[in-house]
Amino acid sequence: MAPMREKIGVGLVGSQFISTIHAKALQSVADATIVAVASPTAGHAKDFAKEHGIPHHFTSLDQLLAMDAIDMVVIGAPNILHCEITLAAAKAGKHVVVEKPLCMNLAEADRMIEACRQAKVKLMYAEELCFTPKYVRLKQLLDEGALGKAVLLKQSEKHDGPHAAHFWDVERSGGGVTMDMGCHAIQFFRWLNGNTPIATVYAQMSTSVHAARTRGDDNAIIILEFANGVTAVAEESWTKLGGMDDRAEIHGSEGVAYADVLQGNSIQTYSQRGVGYAVEKAGSTTGWSFAMYEEIWNYGFPQEFAHFVDCVKHDKAPLVTGEDGRAVLEVIFAAYESAGSGRKVRMPFKTDVDKPYKLWKK
Ligand SMILES: NC(=O)c1ccc[n+]([C@@H]2O[C@H](COP(=O)([O-])OP(=O)(O)OC[C@H]3O[C@@H](n4cnc5c(N)ncnc54)[C@H](O)[C@@H]3O)[C@@H](O)[C@H]2O)c1
């Protein structure tokens, strides 16, 4: 492989919610430069490029992939496109950062991993919770032994529902809140627990509030038993009003630790007029709300991209890979199977079903 240039050239795929975060995060990484953005809706890539000072914009992915100046592609497109964009990027010899969830099913995951292996490019799985400063510190407390032996891990993400239609359409997303936000908790638990194998998965799911909008789950509880005896509980919701929640707990044999990424780091605010922007999915901010500062930094996105760029520039192994994304997806399938059957599912879980929600709705 040719020696890497001084600044890693990045191509962004997508131009809306998460790509805006990618652009802001990458702009804080000294060793990276955003060369181009591609997004199919006419005008979107152009506006995005103008707003973020990106020199090139395309409506065609192929044009972006044809650019020699691009070393690494960052995929911020709907779940159903992650596999095909990864395969095209690998074929063009670009390293790949793919947003969560990795893709729609295990066969796609295998194809993505194999294509990147054959093309000798890195497949990096963008799970920012492994870089969230408060969670990194939480893991340090566990690793240094301050909490004794881990007994119970908890993590939850809750808001009042996604901002775009593709999330609500299970044919394009693959599933509801378990697919969309449960993936964060599952990788968070694997990372905290040193990638210990998962022995069983149990899940309970419902479509409690949004049945008119989706066939996916809008609330879920997922319980994992790890082979080392640790239990992990994820609570996920698309029906929680009043701003995004992101919290974790570690209950150990000699201690306990609580970490709240958003409310715990925010400014408790009372406003009769309301706050212009308080936090992701804040809803009404009249009266009491919590106003975040440095939200992207508090979530670990600049740290995540500094790491991925460093991996590409210096040929290092990424902290979170395509294999991690596949392992998370396997647990997601097992969770939908459990919610469908009412039974605890033993891992490993093999399935050739093309979308996780189908195991729940069979
Ligand atoms: N890590 C996180 O916390 C986080 C947060 C939000 C979204 N995500 C993930 O990021 C992905 C995108 O979500 P979003 O919230 O940005 O959605 P969005 O609807 O805000 O943006 C999706 C983008 O994909 C583009 N797109 C659609 N078809 C495309 C194609 N054929 N080629 C290239 N681009 C195409 C759209 O034009 C749009 O710019 C999803 O997989 C989602 O799960 C991750």
Tab-separated table of N, CA, C and O in Angstrom, residues 303-361:
chain	number	residue	atom	x	y	z
A	303	GLN	N	-13.188	12.534	19.232
A	303	GLN	CA	-12.225	11.530	19.718
A	303	GLN	C	-12.301	10.281	18.834
A	303	GLN	O	-11.278	9.674	18.496
A	304	GLU	N	-13.528	9.886	18.481
A	304	GLU	CA	-13.727	8.713	17.621
A	304	GLU	C	-13.038	8.921	16.263
A	304	GLU	O	-12.315	8.044	15.772
A	305	PHE	N	-13.246	10.091	15.664
A	305	PHE	CA	-12.656	10.333	14.338
A	305	PHE	C	-11.161	10.539	14.408
A	305	PHE	O	-10.436	10.145	13.475
A	306	ALA	N	-10.664	11.128	15.495
A	306	ALA	CA	-9.201	11.238	15.655
A	306	ALA	C	-8.607	9.830	15.673
A	306	ALA	O	-7.567	9.570	15.066
A	307	HIS	N	-9.295	8.908	16.343
A	307	HIS	CA	-8.812	7.522	16.408
A	307	HIS	C	-8.839	6.856	15.028
A	307	HIS	O	-7.851	6.253	14.602
A	308	PHE	N	-9.965	6.970	14.313
A	308	PHE	CA	-10.059	6.303	13.010
A	308	PHE	C	-9.034	6.874	12.015
A	308	PHE	O	-8.426	6.124	11.239
A	309	VAL	N	-8.856	8.177	12.051
A	309	VAL	CA	-7.872	8.806	11.143
A	309	VAL	C	-6.464	8.332	11.511
A	309	VAL	O	-5.657	8.003	10.632
A	310	ASP	N	-6.183	8.240	12.793
A	310	ASP	CA	-4.877	7.744	13.251
A	310	ASP	C	-4.662	6.294	12.782
A	310	ASP	O	-3.556	5.924	12.359
A	311	CYS	N	-5.733	5.486	12.848
A	311	CYS	CA	-5.628	4.080	12.400
A	311	CYS	C	-5.271	4.013	10.922
A	311	CYS	O	-4.451	3.192	10.507
A	312	VAL	N	-5.902	4.886	10.126
A	312	VAL	CA	-5.618	4.880	8.684
A	312	VAL	C	-4.211	5.414	8.436
A	312	VAL	O	-3.427	4.802	7.710
A	313	LYS	N	-3.884	6.520	9.089
A	313	LYS	CA	-2.594	7.167	8.803
A	313	LYS	C	-1.416	6.281	9.215
A	313	LYS	O	-0.413	6.208	8.519
A	314	HIS	N	-1.566	5.602	10.368
A	314	HIS	CA	-0.434	4.831	10.892
A	314	HIS	C	-0.669	3.324	10.863
A	314	HIS	O	0.010	2.572	11.564
A	315	ASP	N	-1.649	2.906	10.077
A	315	ASP	CA	-1.961	1.484	9.896
A	315	ASP	C	-2.107	0.747	11.234
A	315	ASP	O	-1.466	-0.281	11.475
A	316	LYS	N	-2.971	1.305	12.086
A	316	LYS	CA	-3.228	0.674	13.397
A	316	LYS	C	-4.571	-0.068	13.360
A	316	LYS	O	-5.440	0.250	12.540
A	317	ALA	N	-4.734	-0.973	14.309
A	317	ALA	CA	-6.001	-1.713	14.397
A	317	ALA	C	-7.044	-0.836	15.098
A	317	ALA	O	-6.781	-0.313	16.182
A	318	PRO	N	-8.219	-0.656	14.500
A	318	PRO	CA	-9.250	0.174	15.131
A	318	PRO	C	-9.818	-0.468	16.404
A	318	PRO	O	-9.857	-1.702	16.514
A	319	LEU	N	-10.255	0.383	17.321
A	319	LEU	CA	-10.885	-0.101	18.560
A	319	LEU	C	-12.202	-0.811	18.253
A	319	LEU	O	-12.570	-1.764	18.951
A	320	VAL	N	-12.935	-0.335	17.277
A	320	VAL	CA	-14.221	-0.960	16.903
A	320	VAL	C	-14.226	-1.242	15.398
A	320	VAL	O	-14.009	-0.342	14.591
A	321	THR	N	-14.487	-2.501	15.067
A	321	THR	CA	-14.300	-2.974	13.692
A	321	THR	C	-15.604	-3.536	13.114
A	321	THR	O	-16.618	-3.645	13.816
A	322	GLY	N	-15.506	-3.951	11.866
A	322	GLY	CA	-16.639	-4.630	11.229
A	322	GLY	C	-17.057	-5.873	12.001
A	322	GLY	O	-18.247	-6.171	12.124
A	323	GLU	N	-16.068	-6.586	12.568
A	323	GLU	CA	-16.391	-7.795	13.349
A	323	GLU	C	-17.216	-7.421	14.587
A	323	GLU	O	-18.133	-8.151	14.973
A	324	ASP	N	-16.889	-6.280	15.214
A	324	ASP	CA	-17.699	-5.829	16.367
A	324	ASP	C	-19.123	-5.509	15.911
A	324	ASP	O	-20.094	-5.878	16.568
A	325	GLY	N	-19.226	-4.813	14.778
A	325	GLY	CA	-20.557	-4.476	14.257
A	325	GLY	C	-21.354	-5.736	13.954
A	325	GLY	O	-22.567	-5.796	14.193
A	326	ARG	N	-20.675	-6.776	13.449
A	326	ARG	CA	-21.352	-8.038	13.158
A	326	ARG	C	-21.821	-8.699	14.447
A	326	ARG	O	-22.942	-9.215	14.533
A	327	ALA	N	-20.952	-8.687	15.476
A	327	ALA	CA	-21.318	-9.304	16.761
A	327	ALA	C	-22.535	-8.597	17.364
A	327	ALA	O	-23.434	-9.231	17.929
A	328	VAL	N	-22.577	-7.279	17.222
A	328	VAL	CA	-23.727	-6.506	17.725
A	328	VAL	C	-24.991	-6.917	16.963
A	328	VAL	O	-26.052	-7.147	17.562
A	329	LEU	N	-24.859	-7.044	15.651
A	329	LEU	CA	-26.019	-7.395	14.828
A	329	LEU	C	-26.537	-8.793	15.181
A	329	LEU	O	-27.747	-9.036	15.207
A	330	GLU	N	-25.627	-9.701	15.479
A	330	GLU	CA	-26.026	-11.057	15.873
A	330	GLU	C	-26.870	-10.989	17.160
A	330	GLU	O	-27.890	-11.671	17.283
A	331	VAL	N	-26.462	-10.143	18.093
A	331	VAL	CA	-27.235	-9.984	19.338
A	331	VAL	C	-28.598	-9.339	19.031
A	331	VAL	O	-29.620	-9.715	19.610
A	332	ILE	N	-28.614	-8.400	18.105
A	332	ILE	CA	-29.889	-7.757	17.734
A	332	ILE	C	-30.848	-8.804	17.165
A	332	ILE	O	-32.031	-8.855	17.552
A	333	PHE	N	-30.364	-9.647	16.266
A	333	PHE	CA	-31.220	-10.722	15.727
A	333	PHE	C	-31.718	-11.619	16.863
A	333	PHE	O	-32.893	-11.988	16.913
A	334	ALA	N	-30.814	-11.964	17.784
A	334	ALA	CA	-31.206	-12.830	18.907
A	334	ALA	C	-32.255	-12.143	19.774
A	334	ALA	O	-33.196	-12.785	20.272
A	335	ALA	N	-32.122	-10.828	19.935
A	335	ALA	CA	-33.098	-10.079	20.749
A	335	ALA	C	-34.477	-10.117	20.093
A	335	ALA	O	-35.495	-10.349	20.761
A	336	TYR	N	-34.536	-9.908	18.772
A	336	TYR	CA	-35.844	-9.971	18.095
A	336	TYR	C	-36.411	-11.394	18.156
A	336	TYR	O	-37.627	-11.573	18.330
A	337	GLU	N	-35.548	-12.378	18.041
A	337	GLU	CA	-35.999	-13.774	18.159
A	337	GLU	C	-36.586	-14.012	19.553
A	337	GLU	O	-37.648	-14.625	19.704
A	338	SER	N	-35.914	-13.515	20.573
A	338	SER	CA	-36.392	-13.694	21.943
A	338	SER	C	-37.732	-12.995	22.163
A	338	SER	O	-38.660	-13.565	22.736
A	339	ALA	N	-37.819	-11.756	21.655
A	339	ALA	CA	-39.086	-11.013	21.813
A	339	ALA	C	-40.217	-11.724	21.072
A	339	ALA	O	-41.373	-11.694	21.513
A	340	GLY	N	-39.890	-12.377	19.960
A	340	GLY	CA	-40.908	-13.096	19.182
A	340	GLY	C	-41.330	-14.389	19.838
A	340	GLY	O	-42.506	-14.767	19.826
A	341	SER	N	-40.376	-15.089	20.442
A	341	SER	CA	-40.668	-16.427	20.977
A	341	SER	C	-40.986	-16.394	22.471
A	341	SER	O	-41.544	-17.347	23.010
A	342	GLY	N	-40.613	-15.294	23.146
A	342	GLY	CA	-40.797	-15.221	24.597
A	342	GLY	C	-39.750	-16.021	25.364
A	342	GLY	O	-39.853	-16.209	26.567
A	343	ARG	N	-38.707	-16.478	24.652
A	343	ARG	CA	-37.683	-17.326	25.290
A	343	ARG	C	-36.326	-16.647	25.288
A	343	ARG	O	-36.025	-15.819	24.427
A	344	LYS	N	-35.500	-17.096	26.226
A	344	LYS	CA	-34.097	-16.699	26.244
A	344	LYS	C	-33.388	-17.396	25.073
A	344	LYS	O	-33.620	-18.580	24.847
A	345	VAL	N	-32.548	-16.674	24.356
A	345	VAL	CA	-31.864	-17.251	23.191
A	345	VAL	C	-30.388	-17.494	23.519
A	345	VAL	O	-29.718	-16.613	24.045
A	346	ARG	N	-29.921	-18.700	23.229
A	346	ARG	CA	-28.504	-19.033	23.462
A	346	ARG	C	-27.652	-18.542	22.299
A	346	ARG	O	-28.048	-18.656	21.146
A	347	MET	N	-26.492	-18.028	22.621
A	347	MET	CA	-25.542	-17.579	21.591
A	347	MET	C	-24.498	-18.667	21.383
A	347	MET	O	-24.238	-19.433	22.307
A	348	PRO	N	-23.846	-18.759	20.224
A	348	PRO	CA	-24.063	-17.920	19.044
A	348	PRO	C	-25.414	-18.195	18.382
A	348	PRO	O	-25.981	-19.280	18.537
A	349	PHE	N	-25.888	-17.189	17.656
A	349	PHE	CA	-27.188	-17.269	17.009
A	349	PHE	C	-26.988	-17.166	15.500
A	349	PHE	O	-26.426	-16.200	15.007
A	350	LYS	N	-27.422	-18.191	14.806
A	350	LYS	CA	-27.260	-18.185	13.336
A	350	LYS	C	-28.625	-17.936	12.714
A	350	LYS	O	-29.614	-18.534	13.134
A	351	THR	N	-28.660	-17.097	11.705
A	351	THR	CA	-29.916	-16.863	10.993
A	351	THR	C	-29.614	-16.347	9.597
A	351	THR	O	-28.648	-15.605	9.407
A	352	ASP	N	-30.447	-16.742	8.629
A	352	ASP	CA	-30.294	-16.138	7.303
A	352	ASP	C	-31.467	-15.209	6.990
A	352	ASP	O	-31.679	-14.820	5.833
A	353	VAL	N	-32.220	-14.835	8.036
A	353	VAL	CA	-33.310	-13.866	7.856
A	353	VAL	C	-32.701	-12.519	7.452
A	353	VAL	O	-31.641	-12.141	7.942
A	354	ASP	N	-33.382	-11.806	6.541
A	354	ASP	CA	-32.743	-10.604	5.963
A	354	ASP	C	-32.923	-9.341	6.791
A	354	ASP	O	-32.183	-8.371	6.588
A	355	LYS	N	-33.906	-9.335	7.725
A	355	LYS	CA	-34.084	-8.136	8.562
A	355	LYS	C	-34.481	-8.568	9.965
A	355	LYS	O	-35.381	-9.416	10.120
A	356	PRO	N	-33.858	-7.995	11.000
A	356	PRO	CA	-34.104	-8.462	12.360
A	356	PRO	C	-35.574	-8.443	12.791
A	356	PRO	O	-36.045	-9.390	13.424
A	357	TYR	N	-36.326	-7.392	12.428
A	357	TYR	CA	-37.701	-7.272	12.930
A	357	TYR	C	-38.556	-8.484	12.565
A	357	TYR	O	-39.533	-8.810	13.266
A	358	LYS	N	-38.177	-9.196	11.472
A	358	LYS	CA	-38.988	-10.329	11.007
A	358	LYS	C	-39.018	-11.471	12.013
A	358	LYS	O	-39.954	-12.262	12.032
A	359	LEU	N	-38.005	-11.563	12.858
A	359	LEU	CA	-37.987	-12.641	13.860
A	359	LEU	C	-38.963	-12.336	14.996
A	359	LEU	O	-39.409	-13.244	15.700
A	360	TRP	N	-39.276	-11.081	15.184
A	360	TRP	CA	-40.235	-10.675	16.208
A	360	TRP	C	-41.654	-10.791	15.670
A	360	TRP	O	-42.562	-11.233	16.362
A	361	LYS	N	-41.825	-10.422	14.413
A	361	LYS	CA	-43.167	-10.341	13.809
A	361	LYS	C	-43.510	-11.580	12.987
A	361	LYS	O	-44.229	-11.483	12.023
